[in-house]
PDB file of C-alpha atoms in Angstrom:
ATOM      1  CA  GLN L   1       0.000   0.000   0.000  1.00  0.00           C
ATOM      2  CA  LEU L   2       1.807   3.079  -1.262  1.00  0.00           C
ATOM      3  CA  LEU L   3       1.094   6.513   0.121  1.00  0.00           C
ATOM      4  CA  SER L   4       0.212   9.259  -2.326  1.00  0.00           C
ATOM      5  CA  VAL L   5       3.109  11.553  -3.220  1.00  0.00           C
ATOM      6  CA  GLN L   6       2.066  14.948  -1.855  1.00  0.00           C
ATOM      7  CA  ALA L   7      -1.113  15.988  -3.671  1.00  0.00           C
ATOM      8  CA  GLY L   8      -0.658  13.470  -6.483  1.00  0.00           C
ATOM      9  CA  ASN L   9      -1.939   9.968  -7.079  1.00  0.00           C
ATOM     10  CA  PHE L  10       0.895   8.593  -9.162  1.00  0.00           C
ATOM     11  CA  LEU L  11      -0.278   5.063  -9.919  1.00  0.00           C
ATOM     12  CA  HIS L  12      -3.775   6.181 -10.955  1.00  0.00           C
ATOM     13  CA  ASP L  13      -2.386   8.984 -13.118  1.00  0.00           C
ATOM     14  CA  ALA L  14       0.147   6.656 -14.782  1.00  0.00           C
ATOM     15  CA  ILE L  15      -2.584   4.118 -15.654  1.00  0.00           C
ATOM     16  CA  GLU L  16      -4.950   6.810 -16.945  1.00  0.00           C
ATOM     17  CA  SER L  17      -2.196   8.319 -19.124  1.00  0.00           C
ATOM     18  CA  GLY L  18      -2.271   5.275 -21.428  1.00  0.00           C
ATOM     19  CA  THR L  19       1.492   5.593 -22.037  1.00  0.00           C
ATOM     20  CA  ILE L  20       2.735   2.723 -19.877  1.00  0.00           C
ATOM     21  CA  PRO L  21       2.158  -0.999 -20.509  1.00  0.00           C
ATOM     22  CA  MET L  22      -0.636  -2.332 -18.342  1.00  0.00           C
ATOM     23  CA  THR L  23      -2.371  -5.687 -17.926  1.00  0.00           C
ATOM     24  CA  LYS L  24      -5.832  -5.768 -16.374  1.00  0.00           C
ATOM     25  CA  LEU L  25      -6.810  -8.984 -14.597  1.00  0.00           C
ATOM     26  CA  ASP L  26     -10.538  -9.362 -15.163  1.00  0.00           C
ATOM     27  CA  ILE L  27     -11.213 -13.111 -15.224  1.00  0.00           C
ATOM     28  CA  VAL L  28     -12.322 -14.675 -11.939  1.00  0.00           C
ATOM     29  CA  PHE L  29     -11.616 -18.385 -12.359  1.00  0.00           C
ATOM     30  CA  ARG L  30     -13.772 -19.390  -9.401  1.00  0.00           C
ATOM     31  CA  GLN L  31     -16.698 -17.161 -10.376  1.00  0.00           C
ATOM     32  CA  GLY L  32     -18.639 -20.294 -11.360  1.00  0.00           C
ATOM     33  CA  ASP L  33     -18.786 -21.180  -7.657  1.00  0.00           C
ATOM     34  CA  GLY L  34     -21.303 -18.371  -7.282  1.00  0.00           C
ATOM     35  CA  GLY L  35     -21.509 -16.550  -3.990  1.00  0.00           C
ATOM     36  CA  ILE L  36     -19.389 -13.590  -3.026  1.00  0.00           C
ATOM     37  CA  LEU L  37     -16.947 -13.862  -5.967  1.00  0.00           C
ATOM     38  CA  ASP L  38     -19.793 -13.705  -8.465  1.00  0.00           C
ATOM     39  CA  VAL L  39     -21.446 -10.820  -6.618  1.00  0.00           C
ATOM     40  CA  ALA L  40     -18.147  -8.877  -6.420  1.00  0.00           C
ATOM     41  CA  THR L  41     -17.581  -9.335 -10.165  1.00  0.00           C
ATOM     42  CA  LYS L  42     -21.104  -8.162 -11.017  1.00  0.00           C
ATOM     43  CA  ILE L  43     -20.752  -5.096  -8.791  1.00  0.00           C
ATOM     44  CA  ARG L  44     -17.373  -4.274 -10.394  1.00  0.00           C
ATOM     45  CA  GLU L  45     -18.996  -4.525 -13.817  1.00  0.00           C
ATOM     46  CA  GLY L  46     -21.848  -2.242 -12.743  1.00  0.00           C
ATOM     47  CA  LYS L  47     -24.447  -5.002 -12.866  1.00  0.00           C
ATOM     48  CA  GLN L  48     -27.344  -5.020 -10.442  1.00  0.00           C
ATOM     49  CA  ILE L  49     -27.584  -8.067  -8.166  1.00  0.00           C
ATOM     50  CA  VAL L  50     -31.097  -7.414  -6.807  1.00  0.00           C
ATOM     51  CA  PRO L  51     -33.939  -5.122  -7.926  1.00  0.00           C
ATOM     52  CA  ASN L  52     -34.266  -1.663  -6.357  1.00  0.00           C
ATOM     53  CA  ASP L  53     -37.362  -2.711  -4.394  1.00  0.00           C
ATOM     54  CA  PHE L  54     -35.732  -5.882  -3.020  1.00  0.00           C
ATOM     55  CA  ASP L  55     -36.833  -6.809   0.502  1.00  0.00           C
ATOM     56  CA  GLY L  56     -36.053  -9.881   2.576  1.00  0.00           C
ATOM     57  CA  LYS L  57     -33.077 -12.178   2.172  1.00  0.00           C
ATOM     58  CA  LYS L  58     -31.330 -13.929  -0.690  1.00  0.00           C
ATOM     59  CA  LEU L  59     -28.526 -16.494  -0.618  1.00  0.00           C
ATOM     60  CA  PHE L  60     -25.867 -16.255  -3.349  1.00  0.00           C
ATOM     61  CA  GLY L  61     -23.936 -19.512  -3.674  1.00  0.00           C
ATOM     62  CA  ASN L  62     -23.022 -20.871  -0.274  1.00  0.00           C
ATOM     63  CA  ASP L  63     -21.063 -17.950   1.156  1.00  0.00           C
ATOM     64  CA  PHE L  64     -23.005 -14.717   0.675  1.00  0.00           C
ATOM     65  CA  LEU L  65     -26.352 -13.898   2.278  1.00  0.00           C
ATOM     66  CA  LEU L  66     -27.883 -10.518   1.510  1.00  0.00           C
ATOM     67  CA  HIS L  67     -30.514  -9.512   4.042  1.00  0.00           C
ATOM     68  CA  CYS L  68     -32.385  -6.253   3.429  1.00  0.00           C
ATOM     69  CA  VAL L  69     -34.479  -5.048   6.360  1.00  0.00           C
ATOM     70  CA  ASP L  70     -35.717  -1.804   7.842  1.00  0.00           C
ATOM     71  CA  GLN L  71     -33.075  -0.066   9.957  1.00  0.00           C
ATOM     72  CA  ILE L  72     -35.069  -0.648  13.138  1.00  0.00           C
ATOM     73  CA  GLN L  73     -34.511  -4.411  12.701  1.00  0.00           C
ATOM     74  CA  MET L  74     -30.780  -4.213  11.973  1.00  0.00           C
ATOM     75  CA  GLU L  75     -29.612  -4.274  15.599  1.00  0.00           C
ATOM     76  CA  LYS L  76     -31.511  -7.504  16.265  1.00  0.00           C
ATOM     77  CA  GLY L  77     -30.292  -8.906  12.950  1.00  0.00           C
ATOM     78  CA  TYR L  78     -26.554  -8.378  13.405  1.00  0.00           C
ATOM     79  CA  LYS L  79     -26.744  -9.825  16.932  1.00  0.00           C
ATOM     80  CA  HIS L  80     -28.557 -12.908  15.632  1.00  0.00           C
ATOM     81  CA  TYR L  81     -26.040 -13.546  12.839  1.00  0.00           C
ATOM     82  CA  TYR L  82     -23.013 -12.772  15.017  1.00  0.00           C
ATOM     83  CA  ASP L  83     -24.125 -15.274  17.643  1.00  0.00           C
ATOM     84  CA  LEU L  84     -24.867 -17.810  14.886  1.00  0.00           C
ATOM     85  CA  LEU L  85     -21.392 -17.390  13.342  1.00  0.00           C
ATOM     86  CA  LEU L  86     -19.733 -17.876  16.754  1.00  0.00           C
ATOM     87  CA  ASN L  87     -20.914 -21.499  16.589  1.00  0.00           C
ATOM     88  CA  THR L  88     -18.666 -22.079  13.565  1.00  0.00           C
ATOM     89  CA  TYR L  89     -15.883 -19.472  13.599  1.00  0.00           C
ATOM     90  CA  ASP L  90     -13.420 -17.984  16.082  1.00  0.00           C
ATOM     91  CA  PRO L  91     -14.160 -14.354  17.030  1.00  0.00           C
ATOM     92  CA  GLU L  92     -10.956 -13.269  15.240  1.00  0.00           C
ATOM     93  CA  ASP L  93     -12.386 -14.630  11.970  1.00  0.00           C
ATOM     94  CA  ILE L  94     -15.654 -12.665  12.143  1.00  0.00           C
ATOM     95  CA  MET L  95     -15.872  -9.009  11.135  1.00  0.00           C
ATOM     96  CA  VAL L  96     -18.870  -6.742  11.683  1.00  0.00           C
ATOM     97  CA  LEU L  97     -18.741  -3.542   9.625  1.00  0.00           C
ATOM     98  CA  SER L  98     -20.654  -0.319  10.091  1.00  0.00           C
ATOM     99  CA  PRO L  99     -20.442   2.991   8.209  1.00  0.00           C
ATOM    100  CA  THR L 100     -21.133   4.987  11.374  1.00  0.00           C
ATOM    101  CA  LYS L 101     -19.619   5.385  14.822  1.00  0.00           C
ATOM    102  CA  LYS L 102     -22.688   6.394  16.839  1.00  0.00           C
ATOM    103  CA  GLY L 103     -26.176   4.949  17.244  1.00  0.00           C
ATOM    104  CA  LYS L 104     -27.466   1.448  17.932  1.00  0.00           C
ATOM    105  CA  ILE L 105     -25.649   0.016  14.917  1.00  0.00           C
ATOM    106  CA  GLY L 106     -22.544   2.224  15.147  1.00  0.00           C
ATOM    107  CA  THR L 107     -19.100   0.864  15.942  1.00  0.00           C
ATOM    108  CA  ILE L 108     -19.203   1.952  19.602  1.00  0.00           C
ATOM    109  CA  GLU L 109     -22.304  -0.143  20.351  1.00  0.00           C
ATOM    110  CA  LEU L 110     -21.119  -2.969  18.075  1.00  0.00           C
ATOM    111  CA  ASN L 111     -17.855  -3.225  19.998  1.00  0.00           C
ATOM    112  CA  LYS L 112     -19.648  -3.244  23.352  1.00  0.00           C
ATOM    113  CA  TYR L 113     -21.902  -6.098  22.268  1.00  0.00           C
ATOM    114  CA  ILE L 114     -19.074  -8.133  20.746  1.00  0.00           C
ATOM    115  CA  GLN L 115     -16.930  -7.611  23.831  1.00  0.00           C
ATOM    116  CA  GLU L 116     -19.773  -8.839  26.082  1.00  0.00           C
ATOM    117  CA  ARG L 117     -20.117 -11.974  23.954  1.00  0.00           C
ATOM    118  CA  VAL L 118     -16.467 -12.974  23.472  1.00  0.00           C
ATOM    119  CA  ASN L 119     -14.543 -11.281  26.278  1.00  0.00           C
ATOM    120  CA  PRO L 120     -16.971 -10.529  29.113  1.00  0.00           C
ATOM    121  CA  PHE L 121     -16.116  -8.822  32.390  1.00  0.00           C
ATOM    122  CA  ASP L 122     -13.855 -10.857  34.634  1.00  0.00           C
ATOM    123  CA  GLU L 123     -12.514  -9.379  37.858  1.00  0.00           C
ATOM    124  CA  LYS L 124      -9.188 -11.108  37.156  1.00  0.00           C
ATOM    125  CA  LYS L 125      -8.760  -9.253  33.835  1.00  0.00           C
ATOM    126  CA  LYS L 126      -7.422  -5.703  33.756  1.00  0.00           C
ATOM    127  CA  GLN L 127      -9.455  -3.133  31.855  1.00  0.00           C
ATOM    128  CA  HIS L 128      -9.180   0.553  31.017  1.00  0.00           C
ATOM    129  CA  GLU L 129     -11.879   3.151  30.319  1.00  0.00           C
ATOM    130  CA  HIS L 130     -11.243   4.645  26.896  1.00  0.00           C
ATOM    131  CA  GLY L 131     -13.341   7.811  26.687  1.00  0.00           C
ATOM    132  CA  TYR L 132     -16.775   7.507  25.102  1.00  0.00           C
ATOM    133  CA  ASP L 133     -15.603   4.564  22.990  1.00  0.00           C
ATOM    134  CA  GLY L 134     -16.071   2.281  25.995  1.00  0.00           C
ATOM    135  CA  LEU L 135     -13.384   0.240  27.670  1.00  0.00           C
ATOM    136  CA  ILE L 136     -10.508  -1.962  26.613  1.00  0.00           C
ATOM    137  CA  ARG L 137      -9.977  -5.262  28.404  1.00  0.00           C
ATOM    138  CA  VAL L 138      -7.124  -7.763  28.404  1.00  0.00           C
ATOM    139  CA  GLY L 139      -8.015 -10.380  25.806  1.00  0.00           C
ATOM    140  CA  ASP L 140      -9.733  -7.907  23.449  1.00  0.00           C
ATOM    141  CA  TYR L 141      -9.055  -8.197  19.736  1.00  0.00           C
ATOM    142  CA  VAL L 142      -8.188  -4.732  18.385  1.00  0.00           C
ATOM    143  CA  LEU L 143      -7.607  -3.024  15.057  1.00  0.00           C
ATOM    144  CA  ASN L 144      -5.055  -0.251  14.606  1.00  0.00           C
ATOM    145  CA  THR L 145      -6.473   2.742  12.713  1.00  0.00           C
ATOM    146  CA  VAL L 146      -3.469   5.086  12.430  1.00  0.00           C
ATOM    147  CA  ASN L 147      -0.110   4.612  10.695  1.00  0.00           C
ATOM    148  CA  MET L 148       2.646   4.681  13.322  1.00  0.00           C
ATOM    149  CA  TYR L 149       6.155   4.538  11.888  1.00  0.00           C
ATOM    150  CA  LYS L 150       9.334   3.806  13.823  1.00  0.00           C
ATOM    151  CA  ILE L 151       7.651   3.338  17.189  1.00  0.00           C
ATOM    152  CA  ALA L 152       9.378   1.386  19.934  1.00  0.00           C
ATOM    153  CA  ASN L 153       8.240  -2.141  20.685  1.00  0.00           C
ATOM    154  CA  MET L 154       8.679  -3.652  24.159  1.00  0.00           C
ATOM    155  CA  ASN L 155      12.336  -4.364  23.351  1.00  0.00           C
ATOM    156  CA  GLU L 156      12.884  -0.691  22.389  1.00  0.00           C
ATOM    157  CA  GLU L 157      13.331  -1.650  18.719  1.00  0.00           C
ATOM    158  CA  ALA L 158      11.870   0.655  16.055  1.00  0.00           C
ATOM    159  CA  ILE L 159       8.994  -0.953  14.155  1.00  0.00           C
ATOM    160  CA  ASP L 160       6.034   0.132  12.017  1.00  0.00           C
ATOM    161  CA  VAL L 161       2.430  -0.506  13.055  1.00  0.00           C
ATOM    162  CA  VAL L 162       0.142   0.555  10.226  1.00  0.00           C
ATOM    163  CA  ASN L 163      -3.533   1.202   9.632  1.00  0.00           C
ATOM    164  CA  GLY L 164      -5.346  -2.138   9.472  1.00  0.00           C
ATOM    165  CA  ASP L 165      -2.939  -4.149  11.622  1.00  0.00           C
ATOM    166  CA  SER L 166      -4.816  -6.277  14.131  1.00  0.00           C
ATOM    167  CA  GLY L 167      -3.679  -7.581  17.475  1.00  0.00           C
ATOM    168  CA  LYS L 168      -4.692  -8.758  20.913  1.00  0.00           C
ATOM    169  CA  VAL L 169      -4.501  -6.879  24.219  1.00  0.00           C
ATOM    170  CA  VAL L 170      -2.160  -8.873  26.470  1.00  0.00           C
ATOM    171  CA  ASP L 171      -1.712  -6.465  29.392  1.00  0.00           C
ATOM    172  CA  ILE L 172      -2.685  -3.027  30.676  1.00  0.00           C
ATOM    173  CA  LYS L 173      -0.136  -1.117  32.701  1.00  0.00           C
ATOM    174  CA  THR L 174      -1.283   1.664  34.990  1.00  0.00           C
ATOM    175  CA  GLU L 175       1.123   4.305  36.240  1.00  0.00           C
ATOM    176  CA  ASP L 176       3.070   2.892  39.113  1.00  0.00           C
ATOM    177  CA  ASN L 177       5.952   4.107  41.216  1.00  0.00           C
ATOM    178  CA  LYS L 178       8.961   1.844  41.462  1.00  0.00           C
ATOM    179  CA  LYS L 179      12.261   2.304  43.177  1.00  0.00           C
ATOM    180  CA  SER L 180      15.482   2.483  41.239  1.00  0.00           C
ATOM    181  CA  LYS L 181      18.002  -0.282  41.914  1.00  0.00           C
ATOM    182  CA  ASP L 182      20.744   2.251  42.623  1.00  0.00           C
ATOM    183  CA  ASP L 183      19.090   4.554  45.119  1.00  0.00           C
ATOM    184  CA  ASP L 184      15.856   5.440  46.877  1.00  0.00           C
ATOM    185  CA  LEU L 185      14.611   7.649  44.053  1.00  0.00           C
ATOM    186  CA  THR L 186      11.385   6.564  42.416  1.00  0.00           C
ATOM    187  CA  GLU L 187      10.718   6.591  38.705  1.00  0.00           C
ATOM    188  CA  LYS L 188       7.465   6.332  36.822  1.00  0.00           C
ATOM    189  CA  GLU L 189       6.921   3.033  35.081  1.00  0.00           C
ATOM    190  CA  LYS L 190       5.526   3.298  31.573  1.00  0.00           C
ATOM    191  CA  LYS L 191       1.768   3.050  31.434  1.00  0.00           C
ATOM    192  CA  GLY L 192      -0.347   1.956  28.533  1.00  0.00           C
ATOM    193  CA  ILE L 193      -1.982  -0.917  26.726  1.00  0.00           C
ATOM    194  CA  ILE L 194       0.331  -3.725  25.587  1.00  0.00           C
ATOM    195  CA  ILE L 195      -0.767  -5.327  22.332  1.00  0.00           C
ATOM    196  CA  GLN L 196       0.541  -8.385  20.496  1.00  0.00           C
ATOM    197  CA  PHE L 197       0.705  -7.554  16.749  1.00  0.00           C
ATOM    198  CA  ASP L 198       1.789 -10.800  15.028  1.00  0.00           C
ATOM    199  CA  ASP L 199       5.302 -11.352  16.430  1.00  0.00           C
ATOM    200  CA  GLN L 200       5.675  -7.838  17.854  1.00  0.00           C
ATOM    201  CA  LEU L 201       4.743  -6.730  21.361  1.00  0.00           C
ATOM    202  CA  VAL L 202       3.902  -2.991  21.373  1.00  0.00           C
TER     203      VAL L 202
END
């Protein structure tokens, strides 16, 4: 994933110029399986997959269920399907998406519900209030949303943690006084949320 160069969009501009060789991959070899691959191809080609007045649910292949309901029913619906999917998949393999942050189907409420289902309150687990977004608890699965370059991991090595990296909360450190080995002076221990991103502890 390349960042744009200042105000430009180099790759897009180079393709649109028509002056560089380009090969477009447009054949989906597994499209015959139906389901999400077929739907994705049709959407890319500008084809409609259901009529404008579609209501109810429709299964495409064996891996894509489109369920159109009134917004008032969406909260009950996502909870039903999330709980159903937990019978088959690990929580880390299920993703619930929302275009909004607030409201009954916004990410704040989604995260609270998911946390209650897969990582409920346990007095043995540390947790930390995180503003109006709710709280973060040891064992939570988290997604990084900001590019952070050359930050120090737990071994003080410089690493990159980028937008979209996912990890798991392994500990929460609160500010604590500790005595130095050399004298009676106290120093502040680092405080923060410790997250395991793949093989990096940050």
